[in-house]
PDB file of C-alpha atoms in Angstrom:
ATOM      1  CA  MET A   1      88.405 108.262 -51.230  1.00 47.00           C
ATOM      2  CA  THR A   2      91.905 109.091 -52.400  1.00 47.00           C
ATOM      3  CA  THR A   3      94.873 108.326 -50.208  1.00 46.00           C
ATOM      4  CA  ALA A   4      95.683 112.046 -49.842  1.00 47.00           C
ATOM      5  CA  ARG A   5      92.104 112.838 -48.759  1.00 47.00           C
ATOM      6  CA  ARG A   6      92.031 109.882 -46.333  1.00 45.00           C
ATOM      7  CA  LEU A   7      95.394 110.959 -44.845  1.00 41.00           C
ATOM      8  CA  SER A   8      94.247 114.590 -44.417  1.00 46.00           C
ATOM      9  CA  ARG A   9      91.089 113.309 -42.732  1.00 46.00           C
ATOM     10  CA  ILE A  10      93.022 111.114 -40.394  1.00 43.00           C
ATOM     11  CA  LEU A  11      95.399 113.946 -39.524  1.00 42.00           C
ATOM     12  CA  ALA A  12      92.519 116.351 -39.007  1.00 45.00           C
ATOM     13  CA  ILE A  13      91.004 113.972 -36.452  1.00 41.00           C
ATOM     14  CA  THR A  14      94.179 112.463 -34.938  1.00 41.00           C
ATOM     15  CA  VAL A  15      96.409 115.535 -34.470  1.00 41.00           C
ATOM     16  CA  PRO A  16      93.828 117.548 -32.491  1.00 42.00           C
ATOM     17  CA  ALA A  17      92.962 114.481 -30.456  1.00 41.00           C
ATOM     18  CA  VAL A  18      96.645 114.012 -29.580  1.00 38.00           C
ATOM     19  CA  ALA A  19      96.912 117.674 -28.659  1.00 39.00           C
ATOM     20  CA  LEU A  20      93.827 117.319 -26.426  1.00 35.00           C
ATOM     21  CA  PHE A  21      95.323 114.247 -24.786  1.00 35.00           C
ATOM     22  CA  ALA A  22      98.656 116.017 -24.241  1.00 38.00           C
ATOM     23  CA  ALA A  23      96.992 119.054 -22.777  1.00 40.00           C
ATOM     24  CA  ALA A  24      95.027 116.874 -20.367  1.00 39.00           C
ATOM     25  CA  ALA A  25      98.152 114.937 -19.419  1.00 40.00           C
ATOM     26  CA  CYS A  26     100.060 118.148 -18.714  1.00 41.00           C
ATOM     27  CA  GLY A  27      97.245 119.400 -16.483  1.00 47.00           C
ATOM     28  CA  SER A  28      96.120 122.221 -18.752  1.00 43.00           C
ATOM     29  CA  THR A  29      93.038 123.954 -17.505  1.00 44.00           C
ATOM     30  CA  ASP A  30      92.541 126.074 -20.672  1.00 46.00           C
ATOM     31  CA  ASP A  31      89.012 125.130 -21.749  1.00 45.00           C
ATOM     32  CA  THR A  32      89.491 126.714 -25.198  1.00 42.00           C
ATOM     33  CA  ALA A  33      92.433 124.423 -25.956  1.00 42.00           C
ATOM     34  CA  SER A  34      90.308 121.334 -25.327  1.00 39.00           C
ATOM     35  CA  ALA A  35      87.244 122.641 -27.119  1.00 40.00           C
ATOM     36  CA  THR A  36      89.070 123.582 -30.362  1.00 36.00           C
ATOM     37  CA  PRO A  37      90.323 120.100 -31.322  1.00 38.00           C
ATOM     38  CA  VAL A  38      86.908 118.544 -30.925  1.00 36.00           C
ATOM     39  CA  ALA A  39      85.350 121.208 -33.102  1.00 37.00           C
ATOM     40  CA  THR A  40      88.067 120.780 -35.726  1.00 36.00           C
ATOM     41  CA  ALA A  41      87.518 117.023 -35.882  1.00 38.00           C
ATOM     42  CA  ALA A  42      83.746 117.508 -36.261  1.00 40.00           C
ATOM     43  CA  VAL A  43      84.166 120.047 -39.074  1.00 39.00           C
ATOM     44  CA  SER A  44      86.673 117.816 -40.916  1.00 42.00           C
ATOM     45  CA  ALA A  45      84.272 114.879 -40.821  1.00 42.00           C
ATOM     46  CA  GLN A  46      81.394 117.071 -42.051  1.00 46.00           C
ATOM     47  CA  GLN A  47      83.425 118.387 -45.027  1.00 49.00           C
ATOM     48  CA  GLN A  48      83.459 114.951 -46.724  1.00 46.00           C
ATOM     49  CA  PRO A  49      81.382 114.917 -49.903  1.00 50.00           C
ATOM     50  CA  ASP A  50      78.177 112.828 -49.824  1.00 51.00           C
ATOM     51  CA  GLY A  51      78.937 109.145 -50.213  1.00 54.00           C
ATOM     52  CA  ALA A  52      82.638 109.544 -49.445  1.00 53.00           C
ATOM     53  CA  ALA A  53      82.497 108.401 -45.860  1.00 60.00           C
ATOM     54  CA  ASP A  54      85.206 105.893 -45.012  1.00 73.00           C
ATOM     55  CA  LYS A  55      83.614 102.462 -45.121  1.00 80.00           C
ATOM     56  CA  GLY A  56      86.627 100.755 -43.557  1.00 90.00           C
ATOM     57  CA  THR A  57      87.445  98.686 -46.653  1.00 91.00           C
ATOM     58  CA  VAL A  58      88.788  99.292 -50.136  1.00 85.00           C
ATOM     59  CA  THR A  59      88.414  97.356 -53.354  1.00 86.00           C
ATOM     60  CA  ALA A  60      91.558  96.588 -55.250  1.00 86.00           C
ATOM     61  CA  ASN A  61      91.787  95.324 -58.857  1.00 91.00           C
ATOM     62  CA  ARG A  62      93.457  91.979 -59.303  1.00 94.00           C
ATOM     63  CA  LEU A  63      94.011  89.707 -62.285  1.00 97.00           C
ATOM     64  CA  SER A  64      91.620  86.796 -62.613  1.00 96.00           C
ATOM     65  CA  VAL A  65      93.113  83.350 -62.461  1.00 97.00           C
ATOM     66  CA  ALA A  66      92.357  82.943 -66.170  1.00 97.00           C
ATOM     67  CA  ALA A  67      94.193  86.177 -67.136  1.00 98.00           C
ATOM     68  CA  ALA A  68      97.157  85.293 -64.886  1.00 98.00           C
ATOM     69  CA  GLY A  69      97.321  81.851 -66.496  1.00 98.00           C
ATOM     70  CA  ARG A  70      97.162  83.242 -70.021  1.00 98.00           C
ATOM     71  CA  ALA A  71      99.936  85.729 -69.254  1.00 98.00           C
ATOM     72  CA  ALA A  72     102.218  83.016 -67.815  1.00 98.00           C
ATOM     73  CA  GLN A  73     101.526  80.703 -70.781  1.00 98.00           C
ATOM     74  CA  ALA A  74     102.253  83.435 -73.376  1.00 98.00           C
ATOM     75  CA  ALA A  75     105.488  84.485 -71.612  1.00 98.00           C
ATOM     76  CA  LEU A  76     106.746  80.917 -71.431  1.00 98.00           C
ATOM     77  CA  ALA A  77     105.697  80.240 -75.041  1.00 98.00           C
ATOM     78  CA  LYS A  78     107.710  83.314 -76.234  1.00 98.00           C
ATOM     79  CA  CYS A  79     110.772  82.041 -74.303  1.00 98.00           C
ATOM     80  CA  GLN A  80     110.341  78.542 -75.735  1.00 98.00           C
ATOM     81  CA  ALA A  81     110.066  79.936 -79.285  1.00 98.00           C
ATOM     82  CA  ASP A  82     113.318  81.793 -78.645  1.00 97.00           C
ATOM     83  CA  GLY A  83     115.026  78.627 -77.407  1.00 97.00           C
ATOM     84  CA  LEU A  84     114.903  79.716 -73.802  1.00 97.00           C
ATOM     85  CA  GLY A  85     112.427  77.226 -72.360  1.00 95.00           C
ATOM     86  CA  PHE A  86     114.504  76.790 -69.177  1.00 97.00           C
ATOM     87  CA  VAL A  87     113.052  79.929 -67.551  1.00 98.00           C
ATOM     88  CA  THR A  88     110.427  80.379 -64.846  1.00 98.00           C
ATOM     89  CA  VAL A  89     107.499  82.817 -65.233  1.00 98.00           C
ATOM     90  CA  SER A  90     105.695  84.263 -62.269  1.00 98.00           C
ATOM     91  CA  VAL A  91     102.571  86.418 -62.364  1.00 98.00           C
ATOM     92  CA  VAL A  92     102.124  88.180 -59.023  1.00 98.00           C
ATOM     93  CA  ASP A  93      99.594  90.610 -57.567  1.00 97.00           C
ATOM     94  CA  ARG A  94     100.524  94.035 -56.290  1.00 96.00           C
ATOM     95  CA  ALA A  95     101.647  92.605 -52.912  1.00 95.00           C
ATOM     96  CA  GLY A  96     103.891  90.003 -54.607  1.00 96.00           C
ATOM     97  CA  ASN A  97     101.605  87.013 -54.021  1.00 97.00           C
ATOM     98  CA  VAL A  98     101.989  84.435 -56.803  1.00 98.00           C
ATOM     99  CA  GLN A  99      98.841  84.068 -58.897  1.00 98.00           C
ATOM    100  CA  ALA A 100     100.349  81.859 -61.578  1.00 98.00           C
ATOM    101  CA  MET A 101     103.787  80.299 -62.045  1.00 98.00           C
ATOM    102  CA  LEU A 102     105.197  78.109 -64.805  1.00 98.00           C
ATOM    103  CA  ARG A 103     108.592  76.547 -64.483  1.00 98.00           C
ATOM    104  CA  GLY A 104     110.030  75.573 -67.813  1.00 97.00           C
ATOM    105  CA  ASP A 105     111.822  72.320 -68.503  1.00 96.00           C
ATOM    106  CA  ASN A 106     115.195  72.267 -66.745  1.00 95.00           C
ATOM    107  CA  ALA A 107     114.677  75.670 -65.157  1.00 97.00           C
ATOM    108  CA  ALA A 108     117.128  76.032 -62.248  1.00 97.00           C
ATOM    109  CA  GLN A 109     115.800  76.649 -58.719  1.00 97.00           C
ATOM    110  CA  HIS A 110     117.099  80.239 -58.600  1.00 97.00           C
ATOM    111  CA  THR A 111     114.802  81.160 -61.556  1.00 98.00           C
ATOM    112  CA  VAL A 112     111.756  80.591 -59.353  1.00 98.00           C
ATOM    113  CA  GLU A 113     112.776  83.276 -56.868  1.00 98.00           C
ATOM    114  CA  ALA A 114     114.137  85.623 -59.515  1.00 98.00           C
ATOM    115  CA  SER A 115     110.930  85.558 -61.561  1.00 98.00           C
ATOM    116  CA  GLN A 116     108.802  86.203 -58.471  1.00 98.00           C
ATOM    117  CA  GLU A 117     111.007  89.052 -57.300  1.00 98.00           C
ATOM    118  CA  LYS A 118     111.120  90.688 -60.732  1.00 98.00           C
ATOM    119  CA  GLY A 119     107.336  90.458 -60.989  1.00 98.00           C
ATOM    120  CA  TYR A 120     106.897  91.956 -57.501  1.00 98.00           C
ATOM    121  CA  THR A 121     109.358  94.780 -58.203  1.00 97.00           C
ATOM    122  CA  ALA A 122     107.516  95.734 -61.392  1.00 98.00           C
ATOM    123  CA  ALA A 123     104.138  95.588 -59.635  1.00 98.00           C
ATOM    124  CA  ALA A 124     105.258  97.507 -56.533  1.00 97.00           C
ATOM    125  CA  PHE A 125     107.054 100.271 -58.385  1.00 97.00           C
ATOM    126  CA  GLY A 126     104.585 100.451 -61.280  1.00 97.00           C
ATOM    127  CA  ALA A 127     107.337 100.266 -63.845  1.00 97.00           C
ATOM    128  CA  ASN A 128     109.179  97.670 -65.835  1.00 97.00           C
ATOM    129  CA  THR A 129     112.297  96.460 -64.109  1.00 97.00           C
ATOM    130  CA  SER A 130     114.451  97.313 -67.079  1.00 96.00           C
ATOM    131  CA  ASP A 131     113.467 100.944 -66.454  1.00 95.00           C
ATOM    132  CA  LEU A 132     114.282 100.642 -62.747  1.00 95.00           C
ATOM    133  CA  VAL A 133     117.834  99.289 -62.987  1.00 92.00           C
ATOM    134  CA  ALA A 134     119.430 102.710 -62.623  1.00 89.00           C
ATOM    135  CA  ARG A 135     117.608 103.369 -59.340  1.00 87.00           C
ATOM    136  CA  ALA A 136     119.334 100.401 -57.777  1.00 90.00           C
ATOM    137  CA  LYS A 137     122.811 101.792 -58.349  1.00 90.00           C
ATOM    138  CA  GLY A 138     124.743 104.213 -56.183  1.00 86.00           C
ATOM    139  CA  ASP A 139     126.875 104.511 -53.107  1.00 87.00           C
ATOM    140  CA  GLY A 140     125.243 103.504 -49.855  1.00 88.00           C
ATOM    141  CA  PRO A 141     121.725 102.143 -49.453  1.00 90.00           C
ATOM    142  CA  THR A 142     119.496 102.009 -52.506  1.00 90.00           C
ATOM    143  CA  VAL A 143     116.089 100.568 -53.380  1.00 91.00           C
ATOM    144  CA  ALA A 144     117.900  97.380 -54.229  1.00 91.00           C
ATOM    145  CA  ASP A 145     118.206  96.794 -50.444  1.00 92.00           C
ATOM    146  CA  LEU A 146     114.416  96.337 -50.143  1.00 93.00           C
ATOM    147  CA  PRO A 147     113.631  92.729 -49.318  1.00 94.00           C
ATOM    148  CA  GLY A 148     111.968  90.635 -52.053  1.00 95.00           C
ATOM    149  CA  THR A 149     112.906  92.972 -54.893  1.00 96.00           C
ATOM    150  CA  LEU A 150     115.174  92.356 -57.888  1.00 96.00           C
ATOM    151  CA  PHE A 151     116.244  95.267 -60.092  1.00 96.00           C
ATOM    152  CA  LEU A 152     117.214  93.326 -63.215  1.00 96.00           C
ATOM    153  CA  PRO A 153     115.431  93.294 -66.566  1.00 98.00           C
ATOM    154  CA  GLY A 154     112.671  90.715 -66.816  1.00 98.00           C
ATOM    155  CA  GLY A 155     109.688  92.195 -64.951  1.00 98.00           C
ATOM    156  CA  VAL A 156     106.795  94.097 -66.486  1.00 98.00           C
ATOM    157  CA  THR A 157     104.022  95.960 -64.705  1.00 98.00           C
ATOM    158  CA  VAL A 158     100.363  95.209 -65.404  1.00 98.00           C
ATOM    159  CA  LYS A 159      98.255  98.356 -65.119  1.00 97.00           C
ATOM    160  CA  VAL A 160      94.603  99.255 -65.201  1.00 95.00           C
ATOM    161  CA  GLY A 161      94.551 102.916 -66.070  1.00 93.00           C
ATOM    162  CA  ASN A 162      97.465 104.387 -64.092  1.00 93.00           C
ATOM    163  CA  ALA A 163      97.261 101.834 -61.255  1.00 95.00           C
ATOM    164  CA  SER A 164      99.723  98.946 -61.134  1.00 97.00           C
ATOM    165  CA  ILE A 165      97.750  95.821 -60.223  1.00 97.00           C
ATOM    166  CA  ALA A 166     100.204  93.003 -60.956  1.00 98.00           C
ATOM    167  CA  GLY A 167     103.599  92.115 -62.335  1.00 98.00           C
ATOM    168  CA  ILE A 168     104.912  89.449 -64.715  1.00 98.00           C
ATOM    169  CA  GLY A 169     108.429  88.312 -63.998  1.00 98.00           C
ATOM    170  CA  VAL A 170     110.692  86.010 -65.992  1.00 98.00           C
ATOM    171  CA  GLY A 171     113.982  84.637 -64.755  1.00 98.00           C
ATOM    172  CA  GLY A 172     116.551  82.313 -66.223  1.00 98.00           C
ATOM    173  CA  ALA A 173     117.548  83.543 -69.650  1.00 97.00           C
ATOM    174  CA  PRO A 174     121.255  84.299 -70.144  1.00 96.00           C
ATOM    175  CA  ASP A 175     120.324  87.917 -70.877  1.00 95.00           C
ATOM    176  CA  GLY A 176     117.810  89.950 -68.862  1.00 96.00           C
ATOM    177  CA  ASN A 177     116.548  91.615 -72.000  1.00 96.00           C
ATOM    178  CA  ALA A 178     115.378  88.202 -73.265  1.00 98.00           C
ATOM    179  CA  ASP A 179     113.554  87.701 -69.928  1.00 98.00           C
ATOM    180  CA  GLN A 180     112.000  91.160 -70.472  1.00 98.00           C
ATOM    181  CA  ALA A 181     110.809  90.272 -73.984  1.00 98.00           C
ATOM    182  CA  CYS A 182     109.119  87.162 -72.669  1.00 98.00           C
ATOM    183  CA  ALA A 183     107.411  89.035 -69.820  1.00 98.00           C
ATOM    184  CA  ALA A 184     106.253  91.649 -72.345  1.00 98.00           C
ATOM    185  CA  ALA A 185     104.699  88.866 -74.455  1.00 98.00           C
ATOM    186  CA  GLY A 186     102.806  87.734 -71.400  1.00 98.00           C
ATOM    187  CA  LEU A 187     101.433  91.244 -70.894  1.00 98.00           C
ATOM    188  CA  ALA A 188     100.517  91.571 -74.590  1.00 98.00           C
ATOM    189  CA  ALA A 189      98.397  88.406 -74.278  1.00 98.00           C
ATOM    190  CA  ILE A 190      96.118  89.960 -71.653  1.00 98.00           C
ATOM    191  CA  GLU A 191      96.187  93.731 -72.324  1.00 95.00           C
ATOM    192  CA  GLY A 192      92.945  93.661 -74.288  1.00 93.00           C
ATOM    193  CA  SER A 193      91.043  92.138 -71.367  1.00 94.00           C
ATOM    194  CA  LEU A 194      92.208  94.637 -68.707  1.00 92.00           C
ATOM    195  CA  LYS A 195      89.515  97.059 -67.545  1.00 78.00           C
TER     196      LYS A 195
END
């Protein structure tokens, strides 16, 4: 069931129920007001296509441990080949949970957090962080104020179809575009196996 359909179903059931509760709390004696919301809720539930009943759980795609490991290895290998082996690579799921992390030789501590935040930002926004940098600029609050995000080049989104399921973040190179190239190499190593 799509999010929009689920939301409309919840609203169809919840809003009339709240109206019924409010009418009862205010001492309304209008029987038609209390009958209508119940009928609306019943009709909304009946309009669901066969097999589309809310089962209470959803299934979300996630990288396997093998794919996450391959992506991290490939990203670090690209950085090492470019003389940037002092980076950290993090592969995270859509919620930002680390699935694989490789800390290169002599990678500073800040690269651990930076790689994780870049990976999460790419996964959460469904776009590469190099494409998101402009969103983080401006007067007043911006998306850059969201905790756990980092709007600097170096994070790529991993998608299945149009859905972002993970992110690969690299932190530590002197230039964010070099981080981005390494993260892209990690994605390239697993793209063929994504379904």
